[in-house]
Amino acid sequence: MSRVVAPARLAALTKLRCSIFNTSYNPSSVRTGAKYLKARLRGPSMVKYYPPKTFTIQDINRMFPEMNLVDEAEETRLEDLRALKVRGKGPPKKAKTAADSRRAARKK
Amino acid sequence: MGGRLNARVARDIAARNGVNHNEVLRRAYLFVARNQTLSPSVRYQAQLQLNNFGRYTRPGTVKNRCTETGRGRGILSEFGLCRFQFRLKALNNELPGVKKASW
């Protein structure tokens, strides 16, 4: 046979439990806003989501031009462009007058 | 930023910084506004203050984007990568403990 425990004793038990575990005793379940204070701050972890900026040779050259670091990829690119230009595959000349423009020769 | 920085990633970073910067103050106003034991006029004032915060101070405006490409959809949040970057890195053995299923 289970015995019915008096509500007052149950309330006293809850109150004691609250004092032991350091929580607020709120028998009427009023919204006290405590959850906004208890929740952990999410900002610090949010800020760390993206990895920190990594520096490239271009960045270092821009910041310290006096170091004269050689950017291999950029050197290769310029070398290739020079080779193309020698073979006449460079960019076309800019038109000096409206008559030179290829636009003028285009069908209307 | 290790990966690509496009406008959407820059906006997200700004939102993250804004949230971090205003979080404590916003929490305090939230506590007052949601506290039923305080007087309604005080709670109303707190709610008005909350409404005055900028857009990029609310945690809801922060979106996890791919840390490599900045893509906004198909992100595996555990790795912070979009599904394609996840596949590339997993096949390249850059994600510890991840391997292609085969049975």
PDB file of C-alpha atoms in Angstrom:
ATOM      1  CA  MET A   1       0.000   0.000   0.000  1.00  0.00           C
ATOM      2  CA  SER A   2       1.361   3.389  -0.989  1.00  0.00           C
ATOM      3  CA  ARG A   3       0.792   6.217   1.431  1.00  0.00           C
ATOM      4  CA  VAL A   4      -0.167   9.642   0.158  1.00  0.00           C
ATOM      5  CA  VAL A   5       2.454  12.228   1.105  1.00  0.00           C
ATOM      6  CA  ALA A   6       1.156  15.589   2.248  1.00  0.00           C
ATOM      7  CA  PRO A   7       1.689  18.366  -0.367  1.00  0.00           C
ATOM      8  CA  ALA A   8       3.301  20.569   2.237  1.00  0.00           C
ATOM      9  CA  ARG A   9       5.977  17.929   2.868  1.00  0.00           C
ATOM     10  CA  LEU A  10       6.613  17.541  -0.871  1.00  0.00           C
ATOM     11  CA  ALA A  11       6.963  21.327  -1.155  1.00  0.00           C
ATOM     12  CA  ALA A  12       9.396  21.355   1.749  1.00  0.00           C
ATOM     13  CA  LEU A  13      11.401  18.623   0.019  1.00  0.00           C
ATOM     14  CA  THR A  14      11.562  20.641  -3.201  1.00  0.00           C
ATOM     15  CA  LYS A  15      12.607  23.729  -1.287  1.00  0.00           C
ATOM     16  CA  LEU A  16      15.399  21.835   0.438  1.00  0.00           C
ATOM     17  CA  ARG A  17      16.528  20.343  -2.863  1.00  0.00           C
ATOM     18  CA  CYS A  18      16.672  23.847  -4.366  1.00  0.00           C
ATOM     19  CA  SER A  19      18.827  25.116  -1.515  1.00  0.00           C
ATOM     20  CA  ILE A  20      21.175  22.129  -1.830  1.00  0.00           C
ATOM     21  CA  PHE A  21      21.587  22.282  -5.613  1.00  0.00           C
ATOM     22  CA  ASN A  22      21.578  26.076  -5.761  1.00  0.00           C
ATOM     23  CA  THR A  23      18.520  26.460  -7.981  1.00  0.00           C
ATOM     24  CA  SER A  24      15.704  28.958  -7.441  1.00  0.00           C
ATOM     25  CA  TYR A  25      12.588  27.729  -5.660  1.00  0.00           C
ATOM     26  CA  ASN A  26       9.648  28.653  -7.862  1.00  0.00           C
ATOM     27  CA  PRO A  27       6.607  26.585  -6.889  1.00  0.00           C
ATOM     28  CA  SER A  28       4.089  28.603  -8.936  1.00  0.00           C
ATOM     29  CA  SER A  29       6.256  28.326 -12.087  1.00  0.00           C
ATOM     30  CA  VAL A  30       6.326  32.072 -12.632  1.00  0.00           C
ATOM     31  CA  ARG A  31       8.470  33.137 -15.591  1.00  0.00           C
ATOM     32  CA  THR A  32      11.381  34.850 -13.922  1.00  0.00           C
ATOM     33  CA  GLY A  33      13.624  35.120 -16.962  1.00  0.00           C
ATOM     34  CA  ALA A  34      16.264  33.097 -15.127  1.00  0.00           C
ATOM     35  CA  LYS A  35      16.919  30.988 -18.207  1.00  0.00           C
ATOM     36  CA  TYR A  36      18.320  34.037 -20.046  1.00  0.00           C
ATOM     37  CA  LEU A  37      20.853  34.544 -17.268  1.00  0.00           C
ATOM     38  CA  LYS A  38      21.682  30.872 -16.783  1.00  0.00           C
ATOM     39  CA  ALA A  39      22.264  30.050 -20.449  1.00  0.00           C
ATOM     40  CA  ARG A  40      25.878  30.075 -21.555  1.00  0.00           C
ATOM     41  CA  LEU A  41      27.071  32.958 -23.721  1.00  0.00           C
ATOM     42  CA  ARG A  42      27.143  31.902 -27.358  1.00  0.00           C
ATOM     43  CA  GLY A  43      29.156  34.817 -28.754  1.00  0.00           C
ATOM     44  CA  PRO A  44      32.701  33.615 -28.001  1.00  0.00           C
ATOM     45  CA  SER A  45      32.249  30.315 -29.843  1.00  0.00           C
ATOM     46  CA  MET A  46      30.370  32.043 -32.692  1.00  0.00           C
ATOM     47  CA  VAL A  47      33.313  34.373 -33.327  1.00  0.00           C
ATOM     48  CA  LYS A  48      35.689  31.411 -33.589  1.00  0.00           C
ATOM     49  CA  TYR A  49      33.714  29.647 -36.361  1.00  0.00           C
ATOM     50  CA  TYR A  50      35.803  30.773 -39.334  1.00  0.00           C
ATOM     51  CA  PRO A  51      39.501  29.855 -39.178  1.00  0.00           C
ATOM     52  CA  PRO A  52      41.878  32.825 -38.813  1.00  0.00           C
ATOM     53  CA  LYS A  53      43.204  34.510 -41.932  1.00  0.00           C
ATOM     54  CA  THR A  54      46.157  32.767 -43.553  1.00  0.00           C
ATOM     55  CA  PHE A  55      48.785  34.994 -45.145  1.00  0.00           C
ATOM     56  CA  THR A  56      49.841  34.489 -48.753  1.00  0.00           C
ATOM     57  CA  ILE A  57      52.998  35.693 -50.471  1.00  0.00           C
ATOM     58  CA  GLN A  58      50.948  38.483 -52.101  1.00  0.00           C
ATOM     59  CA  ASP A  59      49.838  39.697 -48.653  1.00  0.00           C
ATOM     60  CA  ILE A  60      53.398  39.718 -47.332  1.00  0.00           C
ATOM     61  CA  ASN A  61      54.686  41.516 -50.435  1.00  0.00           C
ATOM     62  CA  ARG A  62      51.945  44.125 -50.071  1.00  0.00           C
ATOM     63  CA  MET A  63      52.774  44.701 -46.396  1.00  0.00           C
ATOM     64  CA  PHE A  64      56.579  44.557 -46.664  1.00  0.00           C
ATOM     65  CA  PRO A  65      57.596  45.486 -50.238  1.00  0.00           C
ATOM     66  CA  GLU A  66      61.206  45.991 -49.083  1.00  0.00           C
ATOM     67  CA  MET A  67      61.566  42.239 -48.438  1.00  0.00           C
ATOM     68  CA  ASN A  68      61.448  41.530 -52.222  1.00  0.00           C
ATOM     69  CA  LEU A  69      60.055  38.012 -51.861  1.00  0.00           C
ATOM     70  CA  VAL A  70      59.711  36.098 -55.144  1.00  0.00           C
ATOM     71  CA  ASP A  71      56.184  34.915 -55.922  1.00  0.00           C
ATOM     72  CA  GLU A  72      56.830  31.825 -58.070  1.00  0.00           C
ATOM     73  CA  ALA A  73      53.261  31.522 -59.409  1.00  0.00           C
ATOM     74  CA  GLU A  74      53.114  35.203 -60.384  1.00  0.00           C
ATOM     75  CA  GLU A  75      56.543  35.018 -62.080  1.00  0.00           C
ATOM     76  CA  THR A  76      55.388  31.994 -64.109  1.00  0.00           C
ATOM     77  CA  ARG A  77      52.202  33.797 -65.131  1.00  0.00           C
ATOM     78  CA  LEU A  78      54.094  36.888 -66.322  1.00  0.00           C
ATOM     79  CA  GLU A  79      56.623  34.667 -68.130  1.00  0.00           C
ATOM     80  CA  ASP A  80      53.790  32.885 -69.975  1.00  0.00           C
ATOM     81  CA  LEU A  81      52.232  36.241 -70.908  1.00  0.00           C
ATOM     82  CA  ARG A  82      55.543  37.473 -72.319  1.00  0.00           C
ATOM     83  CA  ALA A  83      55.862  34.265 -74.391  1.00  0.00           C
ATOM     84  CA  LEU A  84      52.324  34.770 -75.750  1.00  0.00           C
ATOM     85  CA  LYS A  85      53.083  38.381 -76.679  1.00  0.00           C
ATOM     86  CA  VAL A  86      56.205  37.337 -78.623  1.00  0.00           C
ATOM     87  CA  ARG A  87      54.003  34.969 -80.655  1.00  0.00           C
ATOM     88  CA  GLY A  88      51.553  37.817 -81.328  1.00  0.00           C
ATOM     89  CA  LYS A  89      48.893  36.380 -79.024  1.00  0.00           C
ATOM     90  CA  GLY A  90      48.764  39.389 -76.699  1.00  0.00           C
ATOM     91  CA  PRO A  91      45.756  41.636 -76.115  1.00  0.00           C
ATOM     92  CA  PRO A  92      44.625  43.711 -79.163  1.00  0.00           C
ATOM     93  CA  LYS A  93      45.587  47.398 -79.383  1.00  0.00           C
ATOM     94  CA  LYS A  94      43.146  49.944 -78.061  1.00  0.00           C
ATOM     95  CA  ALA A  95      41.395  51.918 -80.841  1.00  0.00           C
ATOM     96  CA  LYS A  96      42.596  55.536 -80.934  1.00  0.00           C
ATOM     97  CA  THR A  97      39.626  56.892 -82.929  1.00  0.00           C
ATOM     98  CA  ALA A  98      36.007  55.888 -83.335  1.00  0.00           C
ATOM     99  CA  ALA A  99      36.770  54.768 -86.914  1.00  0.00           C
ATOM    100  CA  ASP A 100      39.396  52.280 -85.639  1.00  0.00           C
ATOM    101  CA  SER A 101      36.900  50.731 -83.298  1.00  0.00           C
ATOM    102  CA  ARG A 102      35.713  47.253 -84.212  1.00  0.00           C
ATOM    103  CA  ARG A 103      32.392  48.342 -82.858  1.00  0.00           C
ATOM    104  CA  ALA A 104      31.931  50.731 -85.841  1.00  0.00           C
ATOM    105  CA  ALA A 105      32.401  47.862 -88.309  1.00  0.00           C
ATOM    106  CA  ARG A 106      29.798  45.765 -86.549  1.00  0.00           C
ATOM    107  CA  LYS A 107      26.494  45.140 -88.341  1.00  0.00           C
ATOM    108  CA  LYS A 108      23.753  47.372 -87.040  1.00  0.00           C
TER     109      LYS A 108
ATOM    110  CA  MET B   1      39.969  33.737 -42.905  1.00  0.00           C
ATOM    111  CA  GLY B   2      41.476  30.640 -44.429  1.00  0.00           C
ATOM    112  CA  GLY B   3      38.943  30.050 -47.178  1.00  0.00           C
ATOM    113  CA  ARG B   4      37.235  32.384 -49.578  1.00  0.00           C
ATOM    114  CA  LEU B   5      36.016  35.712 -48.261  1.00  0.00           C
ATOM    115  CA  ASN B   6      32.985  36.856 -50.223  1.00  0.00           C
ATOM    116  CA  ALA B   7      30.412  39.479 -49.282  1.00  0.00           C
ATOM    117  CA  ARG B   8      28.119  36.950 -47.644  1.00  0.00           C
ATOM    118  CA  VAL B   9      30.905  35.535 -45.482  1.00  0.00           C
ATOM    119  CA  ALA B  10      31.990  39.072 -44.562  1.00  0.00           C
ATOM    120  CA  ARG B  11      28.410  39.865 -43.538  1.00  0.00           C
ATOM    121  CA  ASP B  12      28.262  36.719 -41.456  1.00  0.00           C
ATOM    122  CA  ILE B  13      31.526  37.587 -39.717  1.00  0.00           C
ATOM    123  CA  ALA B  14      30.141  41.061 -38.970  1.00  0.00           C
ATOM    124  CA  ALA B  15      27.004  39.468 -37.517  1.00  0.00           C
ATOM    125  CA  ARG B  16      29.077  37.140 -35.351  1.00  0.00           C
ATOM    126  CA  ASN B  17      31.123  40.030 -33.996  1.00  0.00           C
ATOM    127  CA  GLY B  18      27.949  42.047 -33.376  1.00  0.00           C
ATOM    128  CA  VAL B  19      26.321  39.197 -31.468  1.00  0.00           C
ATOM    129  CA  ASN B  20      29.438  38.675 -29.375  1.00  0.00           C
ATOM    130  CA  HIS B  21      29.730  42.378 -28.633  1.00  0.00           C
ATOM    131  CA  ASN B  22      26.105  42.937 -27.566  1.00  0.00           C
ATOM    132  CA  GLU B  23      25.291  39.580 -26.024  1.00  0.00           C
ATOM    133  CA  VAL B  24      25.564  40.428 -22.323  1.00  0.00           C
ATOM    134  CA  LEU B  25      23.502  43.624 -22.627  1.00  0.00           C
ATOM    135  CA  ARG B  26      20.866  41.866 -24.726  1.00  0.00           C
ATOM    136  CA  ARG B  27      20.635  39.059 -22.157  1.00  0.00           C
ATOM    137  CA  ALA B  28      20.084  41.611 -19.394  1.00  0.00           C
ATOM    138  CA  TYR B  29      17.241  43.267 -21.322  1.00  0.00           C
ATOM    139  CA  LEU B  30      15.779  39.842 -22.154  1.00  0.00           C
ATOM    140  CA  PHE B  31      15.827  38.945 -18.465  1.00  0.00           C
ATOM    141  CA  VAL B  32      13.903  42.097 -17.566  1.00  0.00           C
ATOM    142  CA  ALA B  33      11.472  41.853 -20.472  1.00  0.00           C
ATOM    143  CA  ARG B  34      10.582  38.206 -19.826  1.00  0.00           C
ATOM    144  CA  ASN B  35      10.419  38.459 -16.031  1.00  0.00           C
ATOM    145  CA  GLN B  36       6.781  38.273 -14.963  1.00  0.00           C
ATOM    146  CA  THR B  37       7.577  39.391 -11.414  1.00  0.00           C
ATOM    147  CA  LEU B  38       8.571  42.878 -12.617  1.00  0.00           C
ATOM    148  CA  SER B  39       6.128  45.654 -13.382  1.00  0.00           C
ATOM    149  CA  PRO B  40       4.651  45.709 -16.900  1.00  0.00           C
ATOM    150  CA  SER B  41       5.943  49.223 -17.615  1.00  0.00           C
ATOM    151  CA  VAL B  42       9.537  48.226 -16.840  1.00  0.00           C
ATOM    152  CA  ARG B  43       9.201  45.093 -18.957  1.00  0.00           C
ATOM    153  CA  TYR B  44       7.755  47.161 -21.803  1.00  0.00           C
ATOM    154  CA  GLN B  45      10.673  49.587 -21.655  1.00  0.00           C
ATOM    155  CA  ALA B  46      13.117  46.677 -21.759  1.00  0.00           C
ATOM    156  CA  GLN B  47      11.323  45.234 -24.779  1.00  0.00           C
ATOM    157  CA  LEU B  48      11.559  48.624 -26.533  1.00  0.00           C
ATOM    158  CA  GLN B  49      15.301  48.632 -25.863  1.00  0.00           C
ATOM    159  CA  LEU B  50      15.563  45.122 -27.298  1.00  0.00           C
ATOM    160  CA  ASN B  51      13.790  46.284 -30.445  1.00  0.00           C
ATOM    161  CA  ASN B  52      16.346  49.081 -30.807  1.00  0.00           C
ATOM    162  CA  PHE B  53      19.271  46.703 -31.239  1.00  0.00           C
ATOM    163  CA  GLY B  54      20.595  46.421 -34.749  1.00  0.00           C
ATOM    164  CA  ARG B  55      19.963  43.543 -37.065  1.00  0.00           C
ATOM    165  CA  TYR B  56      23.384  41.956 -36.634  1.00  0.00           C
ATOM    166  CA  THR B  57      23.140  41.660 -32.857  1.00  0.00           C
ATOM    167  CA  ARG B  58      20.626  38.800 -32.856  1.00  0.00           C
ATOM    168  CA  PRO B  59      22.043  35.270 -32.793  1.00  0.00           C
ATOM    169  CA  GLY B  60      19.432  34.225 -35.340  1.00  0.00           C
ATOM    170  CA  THR B  61      21.073  36.286 -38.095  1.00  0.00           C
ATOM    171  CA  VAL B  62      24.256  34.229 -37.823  1.00  0.00           C
ATOM    172  CA  LYS B  63      24.444  31.448 -40.381  1.00  0.00           C
ATOM    173  CA  ASN B  64      27.025  28.713 -40.509  1.00  0.00           C
ATOM    174  CA  ARG B  65      28.617  28.935 -43.934  1.00  0.00           C
ATOM    175  CA  CYS B  66      31.268  26.707 -45.492  1.00  0.00           C
ATOM    176  CA  THR B  67      34.617  27.734 -44.053  1.00  0.00           C
ATOM    177  CA  GLU B  68      36.365  26.858 -47.327  1.00  0.00           C
ATOM    178  CA  THR B  69      34.053  28.205 -50.009  1.00  0.00           C
ATOM    179  CA  GLY B  70      31.498  30.361 -48.182  1.00  0.00           C
ATOM    180  CA  ARG B  71      28.610  28.297 -49.512  1.00  0.00           C
ATOM    181  CA  GLY B  72      25.447  28.720 -47.431  1.00  0.00           C
ATOM    182  CA  ARG B  73      23.612  25.496 -48.193  1.00  0.00           C
ATOM    183  CA  GLY B  74      24.424  21.860 -47.625  1.00  0.00           C
ATOM    184  CA  ILE B  75      26.743  22.480 -44.674  1.00  0.00           C
ATOM    185  CA  LEU B  76      27.791  19.602 -42.409  1.00  0.00           C
ATOM    186  CA  SER B  77      27.852  21.601 -39.202  1.00  0.00           C
ATOM    187  CA  GLU B  78      30.166  19.182 -37.413  1.00  0.00           C
ATOM    188  CA  PHE B  79      32.927  20.052 -39.881  1.00  0.00           C
ATOM    189  CA  GLY B  80      31.800  23.530 -40.987  1.00  0.00           C
ATOM    190  CA  LEU B  81      32.127  22.454 -44.605  1.00  0.00           C
ATOM    191  CA  CYS B  82      29.724  22.200 -47.510  1.00  0.00           C
ATOM    192  CA  ARG B  83      29.025  18.713 -48.784  1.00  0.00           C
ATOM    193  CA  PHE B  84      31.478  18.894 -51.688  1.00  0.00           C
ATOM    194  CA  GLN B  85      34.360  20.278 -49.622  1.00  0.00           C
ATOM    195  CA  PHE B  86      33.559  17.631 -47.017  1.00  0.00           C
ATOM    196  CA  ARG B  87      33.878  14.935 -49.673  1.00  0.00           C
ATOM    197  CA  LEU B  88      37.112  16.369 -51.051  1.00  0.00           C
ATOM    198  CA  LYS B  89      38.721  16.640 -47.633  1.00  0.00           C
ATOM    199  CA  ALA B  90      37.472  13.268 -46.463  1.00  0.00           C
ATOM    200  CA  LEU B  91      38.873  11.556 -49.574  1.00  0.00           C
ATOM    201  CA  ASN B  92      42.118  13.443 -49.006  1.00  0.00           C
ATOM    202  CA  ASN B  93      42.305  12.122 -45.409  1.00  0.00           C
ATOM    203  CA  GLU B  94      42.169  15.645 -43.984  1.00  0.00           C
ATOM    204  CA  LEU B  95      39.269  14.871 -41.639  1.00  0.00           C
ATOM    205  CA  PRO B  96      40.413  12.604 -38.794  1.00  0.00           C
ATOM    206  CA  GLY B  97      38.166   9.584 -38.311  1.00  0.00           C
ATOM    207  CA  VAL B  98      36.195  10.079 -41.513  1.00  0.00           C
ATOM    208  CA  LYS B  99      36.466   7.435 -44.187  1.00  0.00           C
ATOM    209  CA  LYS B 100      34.425   6.386 -47.163  1.00  0.00           C
ATOM    210  CA  ALA B 101      31.854   3.738 -46.398  1.00  0.00           C
ATOM    211  CA  SER B 102      32.234   0.445 -48.206  1.00  0.00           C
ATOM    212  CA  TRP B 103      30.633  -2.910 -47.447  1.00  0.00           C
TER     213      TRP B 103
END
